[in-house]
Amino acid sequence: RALGGTCFSGMRSAMALRSGPARALGRAGSSAASLRVRGMAGLAAPLEVLQYKICPFCGALRAWLDVNGIDYVTREVNPVTKSQLKTHPDVAKGYSKVPIAIAQFEAQDGAAPAMQQLNDSFDIMKRLTDEMGAELAAPMPARGADSEVAAEVAWAYDRLVALLPANIYSSLPQSFEVFKYVDDEPSFGTTERAALRYGAPLMMYVVGGRIAQKRTGGRHKARAVLLDELDTWLSRLATTEGDFRFGKDPTAADAVVFGMLRAMTSMQTLRDVLAARPELDAWYSAMQQRVKNSGPIASS
């Protein structure tokens, strides 16, 4: 499977270029506006990230932005109707996968700012790395690059993320727990919230069972298989000095793995794996500490 990063899809996505008038996003004078973009004057506003809060690919992107100190705002998308994508003026018609990043670039020579839709979590991170790599603390290596960081990122996308649905939807109580986040989501109406709170967990419980059978040999084995896979990460983590995979500072690999796990905040799966593996808990806590002053500057 090609390295990807859109929730509920293994397909790779393309980029769609749009241009239009500038729109203010987030706080004025944000640090993101100072980042320089090759061939352009810079980012005119923070990135706008359209996401599902519980999506591991969206989580990977958010964590990478946090580690690199890039300002962004989040827009929550209904994972069933996807109405926020259908009505968004800068999302290409018919495109329905998340995450999506809307980047507002300042053009040179007084031209109008260019709005660009960036798709697929990995592609978004790689594109931003290509444009401003020298300024990033944790640049994203290219697909298939001959580097240890690239190999760890590939592991997260190819192996780790594939085991998460079988775990978070391993029982009906856990499936309902996953969608508890919609209770406090202001962008969803009452009817929308009720459908997601009670309909989506039942649907995803069935989906999770199918994935568990395919990936782990059944629901009853899902947690053990996930812990075994995380043990491979921990064994490699133990070979380096410092709190992170390659030393004293997080890399793109740390960010992606952390983000996929952090997307399960308030879920039993995350509580279980952190309790079962103290070394993982220590690394996870170090990552939390590193990004404690980061995060979206606005959400809706």
mmCIF file with all atom_site columns, N, CA and C in Angstrom, residues 53-54 56 62 160 163-170 174 177-178 222-223 226-227 230 233 256-285 287-288:
data_model
loop_
_atom_site.group_PDB
_atom_site.id
_atom_site.type_symbol
_atom_site.label_atom_id
_atom_site.label_alt_id
_atom_site.label_comp_id
_atom_site.label_asym_id
_atom_site.label_entity_id
_atom_site.label_seq_id
_atom_site.pdbx_PDB_ins_code
_atom_site.Cartn_x
_atom_site.Cartn_y
_atom_site.Cartn_z
_atom_site.occupancy
_atom_site.B_iso_or_equiv
_atom_site.pdbx_formal_charge
_atom_site.auth_seq_id
_atom_site.auth_comp_id
_atom_site.auth_asym_id
_atom_site.auth_atom_id
_atom_site.pdbx_PDB_model_num
ATOM 1   N N  . LYS A 1 53  ? -11.497 14.921 14.620 1.00 0.00 ? 53  LYS A N  1
ATOM 2   C CA . LYS A 1 53  ? -10.650 14.964 15.810 1.00 0.00 ? 53  LYS A CA 1
ATOM 3   C C  . LYS A 1 53  ? -10.057 13.601 16.146 1.00 0.00 ? 53  LYS A C  1
ATOM 4   N N  . ILE A 1 54  ? -10.802 12.520 15.850 1.00 0.00 ? 54  ILE A N  1
ATOM 5   C CA . ILE A 1 54  ? -10.373 11.174 16.228 1.00 0.00 ? 54  ILE A CA 1
ATOM 6   C C  . ILE A 1 54  ? -9.600  10.459 15.126 1.00 0.00 ? 54  ILE A C  1
ATOM 7   N N  . PRO A 1 56  ? -6.552  9.271  13.074 1.00 0.00 ? 56  PRO A N  1
ATOM 8   C CA . PRO A 1 56  ? -5.113  9.183  13.349 1.00 0.00 ? 56  PRO A CA 1
ATOM 9   C C  . PRO A 1 56  ? -4.253  9.937  12.338 1.00 0.00 ? 56  PRO A C  1
ATOM 10  N N  . ARG A 1 62  ? -1.509  17.175 12.906 1.00 0.00 ? 62  ARG A N  1
ATOM 11  C CA . ARG A 1 62  ? -1.530  18.175 13.979 1.00 0.00 ? 62  ARG A CA 1
ATOM 12  C C  . ARG A 1 62  ? -0.266  18.110 14.830 1.00 0.00 ? 62  ARG A C  1
ATOM 13  N N  . LEU A 1 160 ? 1.349   0.583  12.159 1.00 0.00 ? 160 LEU A N  1
ATOM 14  C CA . LEU A 1 160 ? 0.706   1.035  13.385 1.00 0.00 ? 160 LEU A CA 1
ATOM 15  C C  . LEU A 1 160 ? -0.739  1.456  13.150 1.00 0.00 ? 160 LEU A C  1
ATOM 16  N N  . LEU A 1 163 ? -3.730  -0.989 12.812 1.00 0.00 ? 163 LEU A N  1
ATOM 17  C CA . LEU A 1 163 ? -4.206  -1.748 13.966 1.00 0.00 ? 163 LEU A CA 1
ATOM 18  C C  . LEU A 1 163 ? -5.130  -0.941 14.874 1.00 0.00 ? 163 LEU A C  1
ATOM 19  N N  . LEU A 1 164 ? -5.220  0.350  14.674 1.00 0.00 ? 164 LEU A N  1
ATOM 20  C CA . LEU A 1 164 ? -5.990  1.183  15.594 1.00 0.00 ? 164 LEU A CA 1
ATOM 21  C C  . LEU A 1 164 ? -7.496  0.960  15.523 1.00 0.00 ? 164 LEU A C  1
ATOM 22  N N  . PRO A 1 165 ? -8.121  0.882  14.330 1.00 0.00 ? 165 PRO A N  1
ATOM 23  C CA . PRO A 1 165 ? -9.575  0.668  14.315 1.00 0.00 ? 165 PRO A CA 1
ATOM 24  C C  . PRO A 1 165 ? -10.005 -0.611 15.015 1.00 0.00 ? 165 PRO A C  1
ATOM 25  N N  . ALA A 1 166 ? -9.249  -1.689 14.849 1.00 0.00 ? 166 ALA A N  1
ATOM 26  C CA . ALA A 1 166 ? -9.595  -2.952 15.502 1.00 0.00 ? 166 ALA A CA 1
ATOM 27  C C  . ALA A 1 166 ? -9.588  -2.811 17.013 1.00 0.00 ? 166 ALA A C  1
ATOM 28  N N  . ASN A 1 167 ? -8.827  -1.867 17.529 1.00 0.00 ? 167 ASN A N  1
ATOM 29  C CA . ASN A 1 167 ? -8.720  -1.667 18.971 1.00 0.00 ? 167 ASN A CA 1
ATOM 30  C C  . ASN A 1 167 ? -9.739  -0.673 19.509 1.00 0.00 ? 167 ASN A C  1
ATOM 31  N N  . ILE A 1 168 ? -9.872  0.456  18.879 1.00 0.00 ? 168 ILE A N  1
ATOM 32  C CA . ILE A 1 168 ? -10.773 1.471  19.442 1.00 0.00 ? 168 ILE A CA 1
ATOM 33  C C  . ILE A 1 168 ? -12.237 1.091  19.273 1.00 0.00 ? 168 ILE A C  1
ATOM 34  N N  . TYR A 1 169 ? -12.542 0.209  18.307 1.00 0.00 ? 169 TYR A N  1
ATOM 35  C CA . TYR A 1 169 ? -13.909 -0.271 18.115 1.00 0.00 ? 169 TYR A CA 1
ATOM 36  C C  . TYR A 1 169 ? -14.042 -1.740 18.517 1.00 0.00 ? 169 TYR A C  1
ATOM 37  N N  . SER A 1 170 ? -13.259 -2.156 19.496 1.00 0.00 ? 170 SER A N  1
ATOM 38  C CA . SER A 1 170 ? -13.223 -3.579 19.852 1.00 0.00 ? 170 SER A CA 1
ATOM 39  C C  . SER A 1 170 ? -14.433 -4.032 20.667 1.00 0.00 ? 170 SER A C  1
ATOM 40  N N  . GLN A 1 174 ? -16.589 0.721  23.993 1.00 0.00 ? 174 GLN A N  1
ATOM 41  C CA . GLN A 1 174 ? -15.462 1.499  23.489 1.00 0.00 ? 174 GLN A CA 1
ATOM 42  C C  . GLN A 1 174 ? -15.829 2.265  22.226 1.00 0.00 ? 174 GLN A C  1
ATOM 43  N N  . GLU A 1 177 ? -17.559 5.259  23.324 1.00 0.00 ? 177 GLU A N  1
ATOM 44  C CA . GLU A 1 177 ? -16.583 6.154  23.936 1.00 0.00 ? 177 GLU A CA 1
ATOM 45  C C  . GLU A 1 177 ? -15.862 6.993  22.881 1.00 0.00 ? 177 GLU A C  1
ATOM 46  N N  . VAL A 1 178 ? -15.552 6.386  21.734 1.00 0.00 ? 178 VAL A N  1
ATOM 47  C CA . VAL A 1 178 ? -14.837 7.079  20.667 1.00 0.00 ? 178 VAL A CA 1
ATOM 48  C C  . VAL A 1 178 ? -15.587 8.336  20.237 1.00 0.00 ? 178 VAL A C  1
ATOM 49  N N  . ALA A 1 222 ? -6.827  -8.220 19.355 1.00 0.00 ? 222 ALA A N  1
ATOM 50  C CA . ALA A 1 222 ? -6.453  -6.911 18.827 1.00 0.00 ? 222 ALA A CA 1
ATOM 51  C C  . ALA A 1 222 ? -5.487  -6.160 19.730 1.00 0.00 ? 222 ALA A C  1
ATOM 52  N N  . ARG A 1 223 ? -5.757  -6.135 21.043 1.00 0.00 ? 223 ARG A N  1
ATOM 53  C CA . ARG A 1 223 ? -4.910  -5.363 21.928 1.00 0.00 ? 223 ARG A CA 1
ATOM 54  C C  . ARG A 1 223 ? -3.510  -5.960 22.015 1.00 0.00 ? 223 ARG A C  1
ATOM 55  N N  . LEU A 1 226 ? -1.553  -5.092 18.899 1.00 0.00 ? 226 LEU A N  1
ATOM 56  C CA . LEU A 1 226 ? -1.123  -3.692 18.939 1.00 0.00 ? 226 LEU A CA 1
ATOM 57  C C  . LEU A 1 226 ? 0.067   -3.512 19.875 1.00 0.00 ? 226 LEU A C  1
ATOM 58  N N  . LEU A 1 227 ? 0.014   -4.129 21.033 1.00 0.00 ? 227 LEU A N  1
ATOM 59  C CA . LEU A 1 227 ? 1.139   -4.015 21.974 1.00 0.00 ? 227 LEU A CA 1
ATOM 60  C C  . LEU A 1 227 ? 2.405   -4.633 21.405 1.00 0.00 ? 227 LEU A C  1
ATOM 61  N N  . LEU A 1 230 ? 3.779   -2.091 18.998 1.00 0.00 ? 230 LEU A N  1
ATOM 62  C CA . LEU A 1 230 ? 4.379   -0.978 19.730 1.00 0.00 ? 230 LEU A CA 1
ATOM 63  C C  . LEU A 1 230 ? 5.698   -1.386 20.382 1.00 0.00 ? 230 LEU A C  1
ATOM 64  N N  . TRP A 1 233 ? 8.551   -0.583 18.183 1.00 0.00 ? 233 TRP A N  1
ATOM 65  C CA . TRP A 1 233 ? 8.927   0.836  18.287 1.00 0.00 ? 233 TRP A CA 1
ATOM 66  C C  . TRP A 1 233 ? 9.772   1.068  19.531 1.00 0.00 ? 233 TRP A C  1
ATOM 67  N N  . VAL A 1 256 ? 4.691   11.814 14.106 1.00 0.00 ? 256 VAL A N  1
ATOM 68  C CA . VAL A 1 256 ? 3.642   11.010 13.477 1.00 0.00 ? 256 VAL A CA 1
ATOM 69  C C  . VAL A 1 256 ? 3.115   9.950  14.441 1.00 0.00 ? 256 VAL A C  1
ATOM 70  N N  . VAL A 1 257 ? 4.010   9.221  15.095 1.00 0.00 ? 257 VAL A N  1
ATOM 71  C CA . VAL A 1 257 ? 3.575   8.177  16.034 1.00 0.00 ? 257 VAL A CA 1
ATOM 72  C C  . VAL A 1 257 ? 2.800   8.798  17.194 1.00 0.00 ? 257 VAL A C  1
ATOM 73  N N  . PHE A 1 258 ? 3.338   9.872  17.749 1.00 0.00 ? 258 PHE A N  1
ATOM 74  C CA . PHE A 1 258 ? 2.671   10.566 18.852 1.00 0.00 ? 258 PHE A CA 1
ATOM 75  C C  . PHE A 1 258 ? 1.286   11.049 18.431 1.00 0.00 ? 258 PHE A C  1
ATOM 76  N N  . GLY A 1 259 ? 1.197   11.647 17.252 1.00 0.00 ? 259 GLY A N  1
ATOM 77  C CA . GLY A 1 259 ? -0.080  12.179 16.790 1.00 0.00 ? 259 GLY A CA 1
ATOM 78  C C  . GLY A 1 259 ? -1.132  11.111 16.582 1.00 0.00 ? 259 GLY A C  1
ATOM 79  N N  . MET A 1 260 ? -0.708  9.961  16.063 1.00 0.00 ? 260 MET A N  1
ATOM 80  C CA . MET A 1 260 ? -1.665  8.865  15.870 1.00 0.00 ? 260 MET A CA 1
ATOM 81  C C  . MET A 1 260 ? -2.181  8.348  17.206 1.00 0.00 ? 260 MET A C  1
ATOM 82  N N  . LEU A 1 261 ? -1.299  8.299  18.204 1.00 0.00 ? 261 LEU A N  1
ATOM 83  C CA . LEU A 1 261 ? -1.721  7.859  19.529 1.00 0.00 ? 261 LEU A CA 1
ATOM 84  C C  . LEU A 1 261 ? -2.544  8.944  20.231 1.00 0.00 ? 261 LEU A C  1
ATOM 85  N N  . ARG A 1 262 ? -2.129  10.188 20.093 1.00 0.00 ? 262 ARG A N  1
ATOM 86  C CA . ARG A 1 262 ? -2.837  11.277 20.776 1.00 0.00 ? 262 ARG A CA 1
ATOM 87  C C  . ARG A 1 262 ? -4.258  11.444 20.262 1.00 0.00 ? 262 ARG A C  1
ATOM 88  N N  . ALA A 1 263 ? -4.516  11.035 19.029 1.00 0.00 ? 263 ALA A N  1
ATOM 89  C CA . ALA A 1 263 ? -5.878  11.087 18.498 1.00 0.00 ? 263 ALA A CA 1
ATOM 90  C C  . ALA A 1 263 ? -6.825  10.195 19.296 1.00 0.00 ? 263 ALA A C  1
ATOM 91  N N  . MET A 1 264 ? -6.259  9.271  20.090 1.00 0.00 ? 264 MET A N  1
ATOM 92  C CA . MET A 1 264 ? -7.074  8.378  20.922 1.00 0.00 ? 264 MET A CA 1
ATOM 93  C C  . MET A 1 264 ? -7.208  8.898  22.351 1.00 0.00 ? 264 MET A C  1
ATOM 94  N N  . THR A 1 265 ? -6.897  10.162 22.575 1.00 0.00 ? 265 THR A N  1
ATOM 95  C CA . THR A 1 265 ? -7.086  10.752 23.900 1.00 0.00 ? 265 THR A CA 1
ATOM 96  C C  . THR A 1 265 ? -8.510  10.507 24.375 1.00 0.00 ? 265 THR A C  1
ATOM 97  N N  . SER A 1 266 ? -8.659  10.125 25.628 1.00 0.00 ? 266 SER A N  1
ATOM 98  C CA . SER A 1 266 ? -9.953  9.808  26.255 1.00 0.00 ? 266 SER A CA 1
ATOM 99  C C  . SER A 1 266 ? -10.513 8.457  25.814 1.00 0.00 ? 266 SER A C  1
ATOM 100 N N  . MET A 1 267 ? -9.719  7.663  25.102 1.00 0.00 ? 267 MET A N  1
ATOM 101 C CA . MET A 1 267 ? -10.152 6.329  24.709 1.00 0.00 ? 267 MET A CA 1
ATOM 102 C C  . MET A 1 267 ? -9.457  5.264  25.544 1.00 0.00 ? 267 MET A C  1
ATOM 103 N N  . GLN A 1 268 ? -10.155 4.162  25.753 1.00 0.00 ? 268 GLN A N  1
ATOM 104 C CA . GLN A 1 268 ? -9.624  3.070  26.554 1.00 0.00 ? 268 GLN A CA 1
ATOM 105 C C  . GLN A 1 268 ? -8.351  2.496  25.952 1.00 0.00 ? 268 GLN A C  1
ATOM 106 N N  . THR A 1 269 ? -8.268  2.452  24.633 1.00 0.00 ? 269 THR A N  1
ATOM 107 C CA . THR A 1 269 ? -7.086  1.882  23.988 1.00 0.00 ? 269 THR A CA 1
ATOM 108 C C  . THR A 1 269 ? -5.817  2.598  24.416 1.00 0.00 ? 269 THR A C  1
ATOM 109 N N  . LEU A 1 270 ? -5.840  3.923  24.395 1.00 0.00 ? 270 LEU A N  1
ATOM 110 C CA . LEU A 1 270 ? -4.647  4.674  24.793 1.00 0.00 ? 270 LEU A CA 1
ATOM 111 C C  . LEU A 1 270 ? -4.330  4.446  26.265 1.00 0.00 ? 270 LEU A C  1
ATOM 112 N N  . ARG A 1 271 ? -5.342  4.464  27.092 1.00 0.00 ? 271 ARG A N  1
ATOM 113 C CA . ARG A 1 271 ? -5.101  4.223  28.518 1.00 0.00 ? 271 ARG A CA 1
ATOM 114 C C  . ARG A 1 271 ? -4.469  2.849  28.738 1.00 0.00 ? 271 ARG A C  1
ATOM 115 N N  . ASP A 1 272 ? -4.942  1.860  28.017 1.00 0.00 ? 272 ASP A N  1
ATOM 116 C CA . ASP A 1 272 ? -4.434  0.497  28.177 1.00 0.00 ? 272 ASP A CA 1
ATOM 117 C C  . ASP A 1 272 ? -2.973  0.376  27.762 1.00 0.00 ? 272 ASP A C  1
ATOM 118 N N  . VAL A 1 273 ? -2.640  0.917  26.586 1.00 0.00 ? 273 VAL A N  1
ATOM 119 C CA . VAL A 1 273 ? -1.276  0.710  26.088 1.00 0.00 ? 273 VAL A CA 1
ATOM 120 C C  . VAL A 1 273 ? -0.267  1.511  26.894 1.00 0.00 ? 273 VAL A C  1
ATOM 121 N N  . LEU A 1 274 ? -0.643  2.692  27.376 1.00 0.00 ? 274 LEU A N  1
ATOM 122 C CA . LEU A 1 274 ? 0.286   3.471  28.198 1.00 0.00 ? 274 LEU A CA 1
ATOM 123 C C  . LEU A 1 274 ? 0.488   2.810  29.557 1.00 0.00 ? 274 LEU A C  1
ATOM 124 N N  . ALA A 1 275 ? -0.578  2.209  30.095 1.00 0.00 ? 275 ALA A N  1
ATOM 125 C CA . ALA A 1 275 ? -0.445  1.512  31.381 1.00 0.00 ? 275 ALA A CA 1
ATOM 126 C C  . ALA A 1 275 ? 0.371   0.235  31.241 1.00 0.00 ? 275 ALA A C  1
ATOM 127 N N  . ALA A 1 276 ? 0.234   -0.430 30.098 1.00 0.00 ? 276 ALA A N  1
ATOM 128 C CA . ALA A 1 276 ? 0.926   -1.709 29.892 1.00 0.00 ? 276 ALA A CA 1
ATOM 129 C C  . ALA A 1 276 ? 2.397   -1.535 29.555 1.00 0.00 ? 276 ALA A C  1
ATOM 130 N N  . ARG A 1 277 ? 2.772   -0.377 29.021 1.00 0.00 ? 277 ARG A N  1
ATOM 131 C CA . ARG A 1 277 ? 4.147   -0.146 28.586 1.00 0.00 ? 277 ARG A CA 1
ATOM 132 C C  . ARG A 1 277 ? 4.668   1.160  29.197 1.00 0.00 ? 277 ARG A C  1
ATOM 133 N N  . PRO A 1 278 ? 5.287   1.104  30.378 1.00 0.00 ? 278 PRO A N  1
ATOM 134 C CA . PRO A 1 278 ? 5.803   2.320  31.015 1.00 0.00 ? 278 PRO A CA 1
ATOM 135 C C  . PRO A 1 278 ? 6.780   3.099  30.138 1.00 0.00 ? 278 PRO A C  1
ATOM 136 N N  . GLU A 1 279 ? 7.561   2.385  29.335 1.00 0.00 ? 279 GLU A N  1
ATOM 137 C CA . GLU A 1 279 ? 8.516   3.075  28.454 1.00 0.00 ? 279 GLU A CA 1
ATOM 138 C C  . GLU A 1 279 ? 7.778   3.914  27.414 1.00 0.00 ? 279 GLU A C  1
ATOM 139 N N  . LEU A 1 280 ? 6.669   3.393  26.927 1.00 0.00 ? 280 LEU A N  1
ATOM 140 C CA . LEU A 1 280 ? 5.857   4.153  25.972 1.00 0.00 ? 280 LEU A CA 1
ATOM 141 C C  . LEU A 1 280 ? 5.251   5.368  26.664 1.00 0.00 ? 280 LEU A C  1
ATOM 142 N N  . ASP A 1 281 ? 4.778   5.181  27.886 1.00 0.00 ? 281 ASP A N  1
ATOM 143 C CA . ASP A 1 281 ? 4.198   6.278  28.648 1.00 0.00 ? 281 ASP A CA 1
ATOM 144 C C  . ASP A 1 281 ? 5.227   7.382  28.871 1.00 0.00 ? 281 ASP A C  1
ATOM 145 N N  . ALA A 1 282 ? 6.482   6.998  29.151 1.00 0.00 ? 282 ALA A N  1
ATOM 146 C CA . ALA A 1 282 ? 7.537   7.993  29.381 1.00 0.00 ? 282 ALA A CA 1
ATOM 147 C C  . ALA A 1 282 ? 7.811   8.794  28.108 1.00 0.00 ? 282 ALA A C  1
ATOM 148 N N  . TRP A 1 283 ? 7.912   8.095  26.968 1.00 0.00 ? 283 TRP A N  1
ATOM 149 C CA . TRP A 1 283 ? 8.135   8.791  25.694 1.00 0.00 ? 283 TRP A CA 1
ATOM 150 C C  . TRP A 1 283 ? 6.945   9.683  25.363 1.00 0.00 ? 283 TRP A C  1
ATOM 151 N N  . TYR A 1 284 ? 5.730   9.169  25.565 1.00 0.00 ? 284 TYR A N  1
ATOM 152 C CA . TYR A 1 284 ? 4.513   9.923  25.266 1.00 0.00 ? 284 TYR A CA 1
ATOM 153 C C  . TYR A 1 284 ? 4.454   11.186 26.131 1.00 0.00 ? 284 TYR A C  1
ATOM 154 N N  . SER A 1 285 ? 4.816   11.046 27.401 1.00 0.00 ? 285 SER A N  1
ATOM 155 C CA . SER A 1 285 ? 4.824   12.209 28.300 1.00 0.00 ? 285 SER A CA 1
ATOM 156 C C  . SER A 1 285 ? 5.864   13.236 27.867 1.00 0.00 ? 285 SER A C  1
ATOM 157 N N  . MET A 1 287 ? 6.815   13.758 24.815 1.00 0.00 ? 287 MET A N  1
ATOM 158 C CA . MET A 1 287 ? 6.243   14.426 23.644 1.00 0.00 ? 287 MET A CA 1
ATOM 159 C C  . MET A 1 287 ? 5.190   15.447 24.070 1.00 0.00 ? 287 MET A C  1
ATOM 160 N N  . GLN A 1 288 ? 4.352   15.076 25.024 1.00 0.00 ? 288 GLN A N  1
ATOM 161 C CA . GLN A 1 288 ? 3.350   16.023 25.521 1.00 0.00 ? 288 GLN A CA 1
ATOM 162 C C  . GLN A 1 288 ? 4.017   17.276 26.073 1.00 0.00 ? 288 GLN A C  1
#
